[in-house]
PDB file of C-alpha atoms in Angstrom:
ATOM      1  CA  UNK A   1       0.000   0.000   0.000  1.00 32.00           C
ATOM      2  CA  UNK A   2       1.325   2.989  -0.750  1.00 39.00           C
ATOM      3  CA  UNK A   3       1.804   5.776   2.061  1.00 39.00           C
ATOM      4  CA  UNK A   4       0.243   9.159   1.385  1.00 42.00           C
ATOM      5  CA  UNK A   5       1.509  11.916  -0.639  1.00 42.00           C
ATOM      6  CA  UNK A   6       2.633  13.956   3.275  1.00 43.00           C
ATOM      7  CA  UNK A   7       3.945  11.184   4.451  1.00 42.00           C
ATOM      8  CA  UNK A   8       6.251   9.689   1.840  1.00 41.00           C
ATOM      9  CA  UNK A   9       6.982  13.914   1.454  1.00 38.00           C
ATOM     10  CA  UNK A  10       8.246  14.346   5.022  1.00 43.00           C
ATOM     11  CA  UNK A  11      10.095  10.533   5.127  1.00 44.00           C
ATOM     12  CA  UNK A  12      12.346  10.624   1.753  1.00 47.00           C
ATOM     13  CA  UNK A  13      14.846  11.543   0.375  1.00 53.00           C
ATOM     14  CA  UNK A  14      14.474  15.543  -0.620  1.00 81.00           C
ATOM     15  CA  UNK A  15      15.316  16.375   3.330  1.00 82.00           C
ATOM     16  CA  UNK A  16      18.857  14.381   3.068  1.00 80.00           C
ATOM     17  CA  UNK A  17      20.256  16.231   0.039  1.00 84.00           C
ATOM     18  CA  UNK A  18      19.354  19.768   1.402  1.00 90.00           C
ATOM     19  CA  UNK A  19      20.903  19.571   4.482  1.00 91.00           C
ATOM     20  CA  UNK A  20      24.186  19.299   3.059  1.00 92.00           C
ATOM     21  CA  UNK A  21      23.540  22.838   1.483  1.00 92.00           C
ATOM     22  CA  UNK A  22      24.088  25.234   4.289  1.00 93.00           C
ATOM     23  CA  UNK A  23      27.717  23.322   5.070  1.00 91.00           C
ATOM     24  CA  UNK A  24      28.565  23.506   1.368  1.00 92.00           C
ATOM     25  CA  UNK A  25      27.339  27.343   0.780  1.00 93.00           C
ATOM     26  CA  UNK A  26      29.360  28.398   3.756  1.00 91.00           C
ATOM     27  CA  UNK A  27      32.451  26.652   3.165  1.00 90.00           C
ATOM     28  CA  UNK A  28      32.485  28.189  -0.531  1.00 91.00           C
ATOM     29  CA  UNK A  29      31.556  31.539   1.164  1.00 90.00           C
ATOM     30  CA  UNK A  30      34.371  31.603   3.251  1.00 88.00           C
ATOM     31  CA  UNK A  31      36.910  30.757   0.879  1.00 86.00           C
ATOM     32  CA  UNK A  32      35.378  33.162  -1.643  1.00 87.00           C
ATOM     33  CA  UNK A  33      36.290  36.068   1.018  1.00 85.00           C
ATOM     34  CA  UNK A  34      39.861  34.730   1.992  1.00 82.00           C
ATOM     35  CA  UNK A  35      41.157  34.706  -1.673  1.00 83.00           C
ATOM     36  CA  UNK A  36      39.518  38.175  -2.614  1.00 81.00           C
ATOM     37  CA  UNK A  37      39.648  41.854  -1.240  1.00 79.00           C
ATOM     38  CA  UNK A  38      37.553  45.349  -1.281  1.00 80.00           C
ATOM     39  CA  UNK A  39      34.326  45.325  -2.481  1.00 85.00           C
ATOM     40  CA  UNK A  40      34.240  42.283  -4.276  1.00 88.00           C
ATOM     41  CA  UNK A  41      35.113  40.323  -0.756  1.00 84.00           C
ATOM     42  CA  UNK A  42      32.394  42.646   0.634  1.00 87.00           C
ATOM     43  CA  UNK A  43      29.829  41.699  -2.287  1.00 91.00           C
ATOM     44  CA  UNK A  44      30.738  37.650  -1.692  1.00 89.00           C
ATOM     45  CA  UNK A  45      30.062  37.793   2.207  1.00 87.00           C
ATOM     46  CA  UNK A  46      26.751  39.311   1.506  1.00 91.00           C
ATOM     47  CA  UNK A  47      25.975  36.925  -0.640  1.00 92.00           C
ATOM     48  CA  UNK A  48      27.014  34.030   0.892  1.00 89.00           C
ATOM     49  CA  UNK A  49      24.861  35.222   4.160  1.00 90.00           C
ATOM     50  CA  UNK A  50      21.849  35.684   2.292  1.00 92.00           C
ATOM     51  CA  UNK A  51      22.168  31.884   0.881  1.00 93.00           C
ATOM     52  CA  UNK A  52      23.396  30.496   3.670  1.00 91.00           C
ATOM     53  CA  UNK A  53      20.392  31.971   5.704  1.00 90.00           C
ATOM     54  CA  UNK A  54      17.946  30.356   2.986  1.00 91.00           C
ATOM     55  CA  UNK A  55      19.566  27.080   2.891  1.00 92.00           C
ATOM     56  CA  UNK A  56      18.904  26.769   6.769  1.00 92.00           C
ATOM     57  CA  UNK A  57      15.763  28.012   7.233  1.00 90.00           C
ATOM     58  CA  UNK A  58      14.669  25.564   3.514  1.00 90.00           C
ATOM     59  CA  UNK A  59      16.075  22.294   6.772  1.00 90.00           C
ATOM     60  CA  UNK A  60      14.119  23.651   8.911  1.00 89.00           C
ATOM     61  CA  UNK A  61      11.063  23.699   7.063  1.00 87.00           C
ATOM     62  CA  UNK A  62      11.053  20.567   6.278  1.00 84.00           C
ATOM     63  CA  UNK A  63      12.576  16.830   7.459  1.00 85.00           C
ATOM     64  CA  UNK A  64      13.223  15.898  10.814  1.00 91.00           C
ATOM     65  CA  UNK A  65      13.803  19.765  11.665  1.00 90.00           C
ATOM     66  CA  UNK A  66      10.903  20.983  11.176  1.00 88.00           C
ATOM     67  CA  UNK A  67       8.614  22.236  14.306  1.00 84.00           C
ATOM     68  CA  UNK A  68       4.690  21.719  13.497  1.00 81.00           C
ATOM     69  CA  UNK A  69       3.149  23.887  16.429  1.00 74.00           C
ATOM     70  CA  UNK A  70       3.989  27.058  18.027  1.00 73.00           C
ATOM     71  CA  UNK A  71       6.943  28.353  18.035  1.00 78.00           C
ATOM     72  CA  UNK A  72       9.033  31.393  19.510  1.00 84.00           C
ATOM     73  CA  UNK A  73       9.997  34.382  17.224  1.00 84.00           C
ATOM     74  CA  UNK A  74      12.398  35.057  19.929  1.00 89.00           C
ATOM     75  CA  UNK A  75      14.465  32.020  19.630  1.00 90.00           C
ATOM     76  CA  UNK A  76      15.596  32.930  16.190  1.00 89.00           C
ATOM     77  CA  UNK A  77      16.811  36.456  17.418  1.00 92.00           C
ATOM     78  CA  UNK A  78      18.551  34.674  20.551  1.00 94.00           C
ATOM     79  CA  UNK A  79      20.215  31.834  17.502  1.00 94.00           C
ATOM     80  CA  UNK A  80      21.566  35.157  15.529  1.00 93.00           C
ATOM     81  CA  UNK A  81      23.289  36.622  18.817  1.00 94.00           C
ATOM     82  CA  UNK A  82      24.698  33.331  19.789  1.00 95.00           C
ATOM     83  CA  UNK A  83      26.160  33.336  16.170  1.00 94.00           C
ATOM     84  CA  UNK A  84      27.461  36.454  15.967  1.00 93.00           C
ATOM     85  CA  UNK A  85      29.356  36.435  19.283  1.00 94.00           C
ATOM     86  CA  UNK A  86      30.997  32.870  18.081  1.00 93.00           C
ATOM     87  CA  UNK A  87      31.870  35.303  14.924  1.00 91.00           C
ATOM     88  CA  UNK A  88      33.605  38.200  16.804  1.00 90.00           C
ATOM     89  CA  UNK A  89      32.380  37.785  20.183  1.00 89.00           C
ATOM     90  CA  UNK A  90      36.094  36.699  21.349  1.00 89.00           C
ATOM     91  CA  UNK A  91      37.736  39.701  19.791  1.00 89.00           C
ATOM     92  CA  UNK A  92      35.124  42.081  21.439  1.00 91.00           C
ATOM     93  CA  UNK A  93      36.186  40.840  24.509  1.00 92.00           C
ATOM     94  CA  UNK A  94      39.222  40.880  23.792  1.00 89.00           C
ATOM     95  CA  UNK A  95      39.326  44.648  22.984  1.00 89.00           C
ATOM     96  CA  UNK A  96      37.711  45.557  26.293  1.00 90.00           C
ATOM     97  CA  UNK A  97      39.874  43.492  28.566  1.00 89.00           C
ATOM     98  CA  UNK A  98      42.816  45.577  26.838  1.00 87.00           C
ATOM     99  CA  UNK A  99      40.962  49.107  27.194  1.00 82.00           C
ATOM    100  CA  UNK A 100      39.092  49.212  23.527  1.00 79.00           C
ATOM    101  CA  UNK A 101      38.093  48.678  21.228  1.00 80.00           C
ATOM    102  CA  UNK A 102      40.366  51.498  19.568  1.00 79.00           C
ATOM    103  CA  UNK A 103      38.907  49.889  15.666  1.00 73.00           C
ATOM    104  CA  UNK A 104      37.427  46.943  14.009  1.00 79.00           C
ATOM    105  CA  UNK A 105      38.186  43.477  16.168  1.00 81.00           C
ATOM    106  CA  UNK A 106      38.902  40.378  14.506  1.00 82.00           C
ATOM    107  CA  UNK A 107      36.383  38.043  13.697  1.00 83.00           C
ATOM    108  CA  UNK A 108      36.650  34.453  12.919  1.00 87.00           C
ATOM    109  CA  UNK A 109      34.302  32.691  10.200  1.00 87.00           C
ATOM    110  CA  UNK A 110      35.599  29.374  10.672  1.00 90.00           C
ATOM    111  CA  UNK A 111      33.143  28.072  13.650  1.00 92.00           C
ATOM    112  CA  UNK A 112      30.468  29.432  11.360  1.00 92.00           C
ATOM    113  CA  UNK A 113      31.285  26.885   8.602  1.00 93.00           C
ATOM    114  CA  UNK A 114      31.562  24.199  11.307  1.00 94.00           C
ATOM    115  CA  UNK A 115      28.091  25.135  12.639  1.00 95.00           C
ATOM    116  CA  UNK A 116      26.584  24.935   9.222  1.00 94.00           C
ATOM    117  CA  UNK A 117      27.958  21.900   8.133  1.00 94.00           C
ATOM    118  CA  UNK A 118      26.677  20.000  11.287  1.00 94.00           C
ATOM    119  CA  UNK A 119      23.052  20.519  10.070  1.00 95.00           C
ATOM    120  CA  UNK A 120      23.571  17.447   8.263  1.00 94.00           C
ATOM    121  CA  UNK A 121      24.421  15.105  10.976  1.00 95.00           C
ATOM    122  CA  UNK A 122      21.965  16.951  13.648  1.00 95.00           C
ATOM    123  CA  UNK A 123      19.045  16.109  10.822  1.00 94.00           C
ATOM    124  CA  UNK A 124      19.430  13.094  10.628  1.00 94.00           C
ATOM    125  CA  UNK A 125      20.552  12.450  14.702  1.00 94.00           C
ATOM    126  CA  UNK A 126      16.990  14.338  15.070  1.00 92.00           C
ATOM    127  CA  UNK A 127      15.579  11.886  12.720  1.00 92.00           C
ATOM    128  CA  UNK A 128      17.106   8.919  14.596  1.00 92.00           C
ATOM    129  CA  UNK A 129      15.730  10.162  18.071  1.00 90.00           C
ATOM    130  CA  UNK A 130      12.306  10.530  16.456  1.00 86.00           C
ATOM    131  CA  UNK A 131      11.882   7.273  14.924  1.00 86.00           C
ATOM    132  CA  UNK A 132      13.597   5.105  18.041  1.00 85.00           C
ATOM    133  CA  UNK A 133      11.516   7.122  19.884  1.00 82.00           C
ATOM    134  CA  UNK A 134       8.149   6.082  17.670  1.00 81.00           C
ATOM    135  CA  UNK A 135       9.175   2.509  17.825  1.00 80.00           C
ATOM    136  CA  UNK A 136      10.431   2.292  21.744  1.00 71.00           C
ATOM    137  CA  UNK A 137       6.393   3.898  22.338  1.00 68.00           C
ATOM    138  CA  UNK A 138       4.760   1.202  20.188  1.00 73.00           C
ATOM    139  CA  UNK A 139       7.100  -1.684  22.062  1.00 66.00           C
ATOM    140  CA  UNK A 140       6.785  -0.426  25.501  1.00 67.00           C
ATOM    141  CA  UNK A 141       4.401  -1.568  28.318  1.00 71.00           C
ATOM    142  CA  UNK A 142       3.721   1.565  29.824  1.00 66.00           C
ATOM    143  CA  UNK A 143       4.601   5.155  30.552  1.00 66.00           C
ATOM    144  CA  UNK A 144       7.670   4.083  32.844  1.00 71.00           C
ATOM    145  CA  UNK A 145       9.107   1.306  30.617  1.00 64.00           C
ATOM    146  CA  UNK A 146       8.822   4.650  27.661  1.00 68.00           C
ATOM    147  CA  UNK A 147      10.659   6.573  29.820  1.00 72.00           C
ATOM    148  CA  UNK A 148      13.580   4.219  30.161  1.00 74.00           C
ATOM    149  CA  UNK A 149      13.950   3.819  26.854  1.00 77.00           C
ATOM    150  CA  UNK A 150      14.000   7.499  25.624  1.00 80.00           C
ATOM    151  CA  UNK A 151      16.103   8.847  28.271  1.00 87.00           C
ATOM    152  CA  UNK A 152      19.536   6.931  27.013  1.00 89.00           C
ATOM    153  CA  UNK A 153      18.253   7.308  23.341  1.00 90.00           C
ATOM    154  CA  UNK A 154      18.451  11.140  23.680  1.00 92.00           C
ATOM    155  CA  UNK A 155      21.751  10.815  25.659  1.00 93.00           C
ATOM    156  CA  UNK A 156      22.836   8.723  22.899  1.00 94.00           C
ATOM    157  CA  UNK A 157      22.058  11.132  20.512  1.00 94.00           C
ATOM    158  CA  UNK A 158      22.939  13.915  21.424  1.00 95.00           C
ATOM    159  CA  UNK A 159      26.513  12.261  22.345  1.00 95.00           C
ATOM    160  CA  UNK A 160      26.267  11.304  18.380  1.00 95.00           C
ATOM    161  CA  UNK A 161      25.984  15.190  17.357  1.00 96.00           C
ATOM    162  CA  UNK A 162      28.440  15.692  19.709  1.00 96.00           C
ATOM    163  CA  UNK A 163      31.197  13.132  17.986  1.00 96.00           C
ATOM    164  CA  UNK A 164      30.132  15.088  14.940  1.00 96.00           C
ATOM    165  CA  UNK A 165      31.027  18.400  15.823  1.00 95.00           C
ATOM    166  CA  UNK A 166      34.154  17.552  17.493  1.00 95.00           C
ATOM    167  CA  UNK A 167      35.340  15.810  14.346  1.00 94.00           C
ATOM    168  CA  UNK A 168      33.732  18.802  11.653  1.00 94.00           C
ATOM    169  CA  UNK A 169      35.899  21.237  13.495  1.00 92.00           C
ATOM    170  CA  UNK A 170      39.367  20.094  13.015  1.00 91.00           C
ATOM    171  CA  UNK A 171      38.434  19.266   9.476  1.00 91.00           C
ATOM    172  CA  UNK A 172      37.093  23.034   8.849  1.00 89.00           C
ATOM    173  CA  UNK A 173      40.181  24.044  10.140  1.00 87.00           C
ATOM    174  CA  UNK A 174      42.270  22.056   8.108  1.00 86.00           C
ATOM    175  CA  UNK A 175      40.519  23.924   4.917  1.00 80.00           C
ATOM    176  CA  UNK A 176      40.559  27.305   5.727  1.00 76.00           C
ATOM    177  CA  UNK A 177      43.162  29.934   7.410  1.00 72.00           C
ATOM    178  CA  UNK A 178      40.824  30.817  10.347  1.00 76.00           C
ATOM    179  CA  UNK A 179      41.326  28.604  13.125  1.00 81.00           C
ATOM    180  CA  UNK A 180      37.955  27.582  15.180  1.00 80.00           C
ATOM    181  CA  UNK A 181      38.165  26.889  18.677  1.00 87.00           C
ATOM    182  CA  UNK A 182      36.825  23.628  19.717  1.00 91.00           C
ATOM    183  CA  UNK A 183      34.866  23.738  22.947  1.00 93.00           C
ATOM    184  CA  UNK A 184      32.869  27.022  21.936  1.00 94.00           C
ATOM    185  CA  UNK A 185      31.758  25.389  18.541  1.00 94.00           C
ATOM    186  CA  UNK A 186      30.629  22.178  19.778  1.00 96.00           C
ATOM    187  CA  UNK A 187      28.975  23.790  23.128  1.00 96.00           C
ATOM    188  CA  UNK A 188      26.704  25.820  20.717  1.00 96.00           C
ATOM    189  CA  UNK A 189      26.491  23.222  18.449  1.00 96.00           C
ATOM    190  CA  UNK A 190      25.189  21.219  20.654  1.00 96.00           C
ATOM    191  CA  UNK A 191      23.054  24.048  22.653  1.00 97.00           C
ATOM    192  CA  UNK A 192      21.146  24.569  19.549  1.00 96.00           C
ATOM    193  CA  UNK A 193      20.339  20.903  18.879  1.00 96.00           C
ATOM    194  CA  UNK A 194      18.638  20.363  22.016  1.00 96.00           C
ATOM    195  CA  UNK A 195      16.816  24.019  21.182  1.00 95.00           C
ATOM    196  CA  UNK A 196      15.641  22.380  18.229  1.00 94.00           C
ATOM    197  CA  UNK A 197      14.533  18.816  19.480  1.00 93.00           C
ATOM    198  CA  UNK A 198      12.544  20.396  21.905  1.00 93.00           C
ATOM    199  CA  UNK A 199      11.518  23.108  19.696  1.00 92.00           C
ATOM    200  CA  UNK A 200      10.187  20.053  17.291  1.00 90.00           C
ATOM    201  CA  UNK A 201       8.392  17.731  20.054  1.00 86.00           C
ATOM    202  CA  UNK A 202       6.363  20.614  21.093  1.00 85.00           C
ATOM    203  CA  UNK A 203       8.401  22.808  24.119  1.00 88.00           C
ATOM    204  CA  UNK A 204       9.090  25.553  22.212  1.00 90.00           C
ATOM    205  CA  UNK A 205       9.603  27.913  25.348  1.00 92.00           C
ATOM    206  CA  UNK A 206      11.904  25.926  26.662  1.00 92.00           C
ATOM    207  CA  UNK A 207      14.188  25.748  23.521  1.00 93.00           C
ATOM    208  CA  UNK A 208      13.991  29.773  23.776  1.00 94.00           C
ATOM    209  CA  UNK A 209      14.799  30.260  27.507  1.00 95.00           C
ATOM    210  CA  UNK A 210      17.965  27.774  26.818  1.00 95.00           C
ATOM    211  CA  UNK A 211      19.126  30.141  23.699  1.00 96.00           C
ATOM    212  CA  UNK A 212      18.349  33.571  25.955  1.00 96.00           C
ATOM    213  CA  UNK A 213      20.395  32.425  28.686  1.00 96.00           C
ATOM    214  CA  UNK A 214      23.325  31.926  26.782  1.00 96.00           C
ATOM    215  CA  UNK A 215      22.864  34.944  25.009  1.00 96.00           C
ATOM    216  CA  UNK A 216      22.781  36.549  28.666  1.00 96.00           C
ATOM    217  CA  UNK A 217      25.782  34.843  29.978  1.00 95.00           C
ATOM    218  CA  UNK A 218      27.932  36.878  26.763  1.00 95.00           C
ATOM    219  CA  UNK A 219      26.495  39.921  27.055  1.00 95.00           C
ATOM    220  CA  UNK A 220      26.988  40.099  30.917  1.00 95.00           C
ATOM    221  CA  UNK A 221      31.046  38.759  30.272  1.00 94.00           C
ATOM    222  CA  UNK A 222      31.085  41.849  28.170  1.00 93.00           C
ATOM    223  CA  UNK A 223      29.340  44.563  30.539  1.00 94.00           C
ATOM    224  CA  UNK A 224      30.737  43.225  33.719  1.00 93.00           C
ATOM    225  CA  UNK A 225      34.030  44.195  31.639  1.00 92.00           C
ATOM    226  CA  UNK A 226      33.235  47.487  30.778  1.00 91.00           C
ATOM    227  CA  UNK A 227      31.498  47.703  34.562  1.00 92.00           C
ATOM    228  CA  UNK A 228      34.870  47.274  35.871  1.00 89.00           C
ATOM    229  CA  UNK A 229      35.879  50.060  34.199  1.00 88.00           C
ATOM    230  CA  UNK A 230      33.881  52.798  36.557  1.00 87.00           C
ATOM    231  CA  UNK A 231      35.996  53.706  39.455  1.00 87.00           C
ATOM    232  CA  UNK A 232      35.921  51.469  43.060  1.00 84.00           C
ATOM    233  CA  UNK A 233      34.229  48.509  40.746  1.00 84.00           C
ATOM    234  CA  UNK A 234      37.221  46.809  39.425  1.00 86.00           C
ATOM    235  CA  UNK A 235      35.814  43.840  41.442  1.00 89.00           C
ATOM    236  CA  UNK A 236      32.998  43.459  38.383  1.00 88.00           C
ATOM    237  CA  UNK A 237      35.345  42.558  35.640  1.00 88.00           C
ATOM    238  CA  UNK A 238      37.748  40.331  38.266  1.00 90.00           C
ATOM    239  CA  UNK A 239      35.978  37.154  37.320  1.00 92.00           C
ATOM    240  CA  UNK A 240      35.926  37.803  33.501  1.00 92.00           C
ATOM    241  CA  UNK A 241      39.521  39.298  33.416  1.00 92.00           C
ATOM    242  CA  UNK A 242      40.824  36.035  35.567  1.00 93.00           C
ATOM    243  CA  UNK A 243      38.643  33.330  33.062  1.00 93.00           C
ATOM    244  CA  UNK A 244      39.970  34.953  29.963  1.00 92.00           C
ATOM    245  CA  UNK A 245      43.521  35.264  31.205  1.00 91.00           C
ATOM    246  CA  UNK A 246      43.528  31.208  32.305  1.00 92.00           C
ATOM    247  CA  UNK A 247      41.860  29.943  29.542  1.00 91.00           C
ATOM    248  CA  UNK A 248      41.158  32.399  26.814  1.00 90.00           C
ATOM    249  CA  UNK A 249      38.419  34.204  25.517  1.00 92.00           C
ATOM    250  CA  UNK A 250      36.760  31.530  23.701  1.00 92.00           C
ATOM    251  CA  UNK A 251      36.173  29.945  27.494  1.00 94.00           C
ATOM    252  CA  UNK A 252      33.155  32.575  28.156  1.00 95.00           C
ATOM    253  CA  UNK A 253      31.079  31.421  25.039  1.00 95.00           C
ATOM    254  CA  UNK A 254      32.240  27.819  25.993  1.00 95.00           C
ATOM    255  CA  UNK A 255      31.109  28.045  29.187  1.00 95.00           C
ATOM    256  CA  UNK A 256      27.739  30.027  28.434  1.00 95.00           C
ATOM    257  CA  UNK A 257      26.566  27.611  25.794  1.00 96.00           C
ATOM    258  CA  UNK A 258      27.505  24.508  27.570  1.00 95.00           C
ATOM    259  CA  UNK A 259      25.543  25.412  30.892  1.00 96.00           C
ATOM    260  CA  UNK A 260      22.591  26.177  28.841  1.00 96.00           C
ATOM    261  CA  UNK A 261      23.224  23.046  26.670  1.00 96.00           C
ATOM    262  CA  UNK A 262      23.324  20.809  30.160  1.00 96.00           C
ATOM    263  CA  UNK A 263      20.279  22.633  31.302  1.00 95.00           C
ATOM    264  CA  UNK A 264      18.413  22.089  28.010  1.00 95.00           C
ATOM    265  CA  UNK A 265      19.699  17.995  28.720  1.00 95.00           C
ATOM    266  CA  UNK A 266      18.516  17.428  31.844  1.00 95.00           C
ATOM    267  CA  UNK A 267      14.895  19.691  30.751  1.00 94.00           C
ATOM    268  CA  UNK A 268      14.809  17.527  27.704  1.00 92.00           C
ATOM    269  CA  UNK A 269      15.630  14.491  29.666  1.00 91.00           C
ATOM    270  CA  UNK A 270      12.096  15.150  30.929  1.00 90.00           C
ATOM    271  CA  UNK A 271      10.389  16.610  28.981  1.00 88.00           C
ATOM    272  CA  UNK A 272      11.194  14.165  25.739  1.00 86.00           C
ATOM    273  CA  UNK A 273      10.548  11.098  27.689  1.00 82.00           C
ATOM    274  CA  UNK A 274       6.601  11.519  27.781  1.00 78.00           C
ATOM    275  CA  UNK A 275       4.708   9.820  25.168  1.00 69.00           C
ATOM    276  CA  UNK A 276       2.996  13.165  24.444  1.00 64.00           C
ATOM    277  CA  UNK A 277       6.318  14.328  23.044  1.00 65.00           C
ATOM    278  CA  UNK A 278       6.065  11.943  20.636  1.00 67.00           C
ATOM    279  CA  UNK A 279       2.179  10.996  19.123  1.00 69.00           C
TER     280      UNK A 279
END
């Protein structure tokens, strides 16, 4: 018997070939901008945005990324910051530790390839979780005996995406002159996975809280910097200055995404281990 026209629509094959797009438009972005200058390397980062911004929001429309009910405006604003502070968040903060910024501070493009090339493999780990999911409901006894089962399939999964990232992020910077830093890449890669699994089984505010507290923890790195700055408050930017000084700058976007990516686990943990979640 053959399976209706929106079913055998959201279960082929289209879904698979255009999430490799936003990995592949990036990547040839980026390298279009390293070997050209002026206002033709102006003209090919504008470009590349624009399609790289269509490509994801065409996987998120449709396949195992796409979220049915109600969603949050908000969470694509709080996905944008998160972005751009992986882009030149580092340098900002860099500038203000050391008094700036006094000009333009560096930004770094390479996470942003890494980020778009995982869409792929967090498709089709969302696609795993939902069918195992589907199946381990239809096999189980009750509610409890569901519950087991989902719980290590999501940790499973999202230890998958994880893999992923870690190995997509050496290999971006083998290609390119930019350098991405591992632990912020895969912390937000794997920040906005979650976002997006529980954006697609129906917890939409959730997925938004997790995205506007990591967009919180950056922007308060940054003002507690520039805090310090008013006379008798040095204290403010102590914690900031000390982080950044032991481990870099990359470790306040590290450790902002990944404490909203382990709060996002253990809501999801919950949350995605109710048959609701999943019928």
């Amino acid at each position: 018997m053959r399976a209706p026209r929106r079913n055998r629509a959201r279960t082929g094959a289209p879904w698979a070939g255009i999430v490799l797009l936003p990995g592949a438009v990036a990547a040839l972005t980026l390298a279009g901008i390293e070997h050209s200058t002026g206002q033709r390397q102006l003209a090919i980062a504008l470009a590349g945005a624009l399609a790289l911004s269509g490509t994801v929001s065409a996987c998120l429309r449709r396949g195992p990324l796409r979220a049915e009910g109600r969603t949050v405006p908000a969470a694509g604003l709080w996905t944008y910051a998160l972005l751009a502070y992986l882009l030149c968040g580092d340098g900002l903060l860099a500038a203000l530790l050391d008094g700036g910024p006094h000009g333009p501070w560096p930004a770094t493009a390479t996470p942003l390839v890494t980020l778009a090339a995982a869409v792929a493999p967090a498709a089709w780990c969302a696609r795993l979780f939902s069918v195992r999911a589907r199946r381990g409901l239809t096999a189980s006894r009750g509610l409890a005996d569901f519950a087991a089962r989902a719980r290590p399939l999501l940790l499973a999964v999202v230890g998958l995406h994880v893999c992923a990232l870690a190995a997509l992020t050496p290999l971006t910077n083998l290609l390119h002159a930019e350098k991405a830093v591992l632990a912020p890449t895969v912390a937000l890669g794997t920040l906005l996975l979650l976002a997006r699994l529980l954006a697609v089984h129906g917890c939409p505010d959730a997925a938004a809280t997790g995205l506007a507290t990591a967009c919180a923890l950056e922007v308060l790195a940054c003002a507690s910097v520039l805090a310090g700055r008013i006379p008798g408050c040095d204290a403010l930017a102590a914690p900031v200055r000390t982080l950044v000084h032991t481990a870099g700058p990359a470790a306040v976007p590290a450790l902002a995404c990944g404490a909203a990516a382990l709060g996002l686990l253990i809501h999801a943990s919950v949350a995605l281990s109710r048959a609701s979640a999943h019928t």
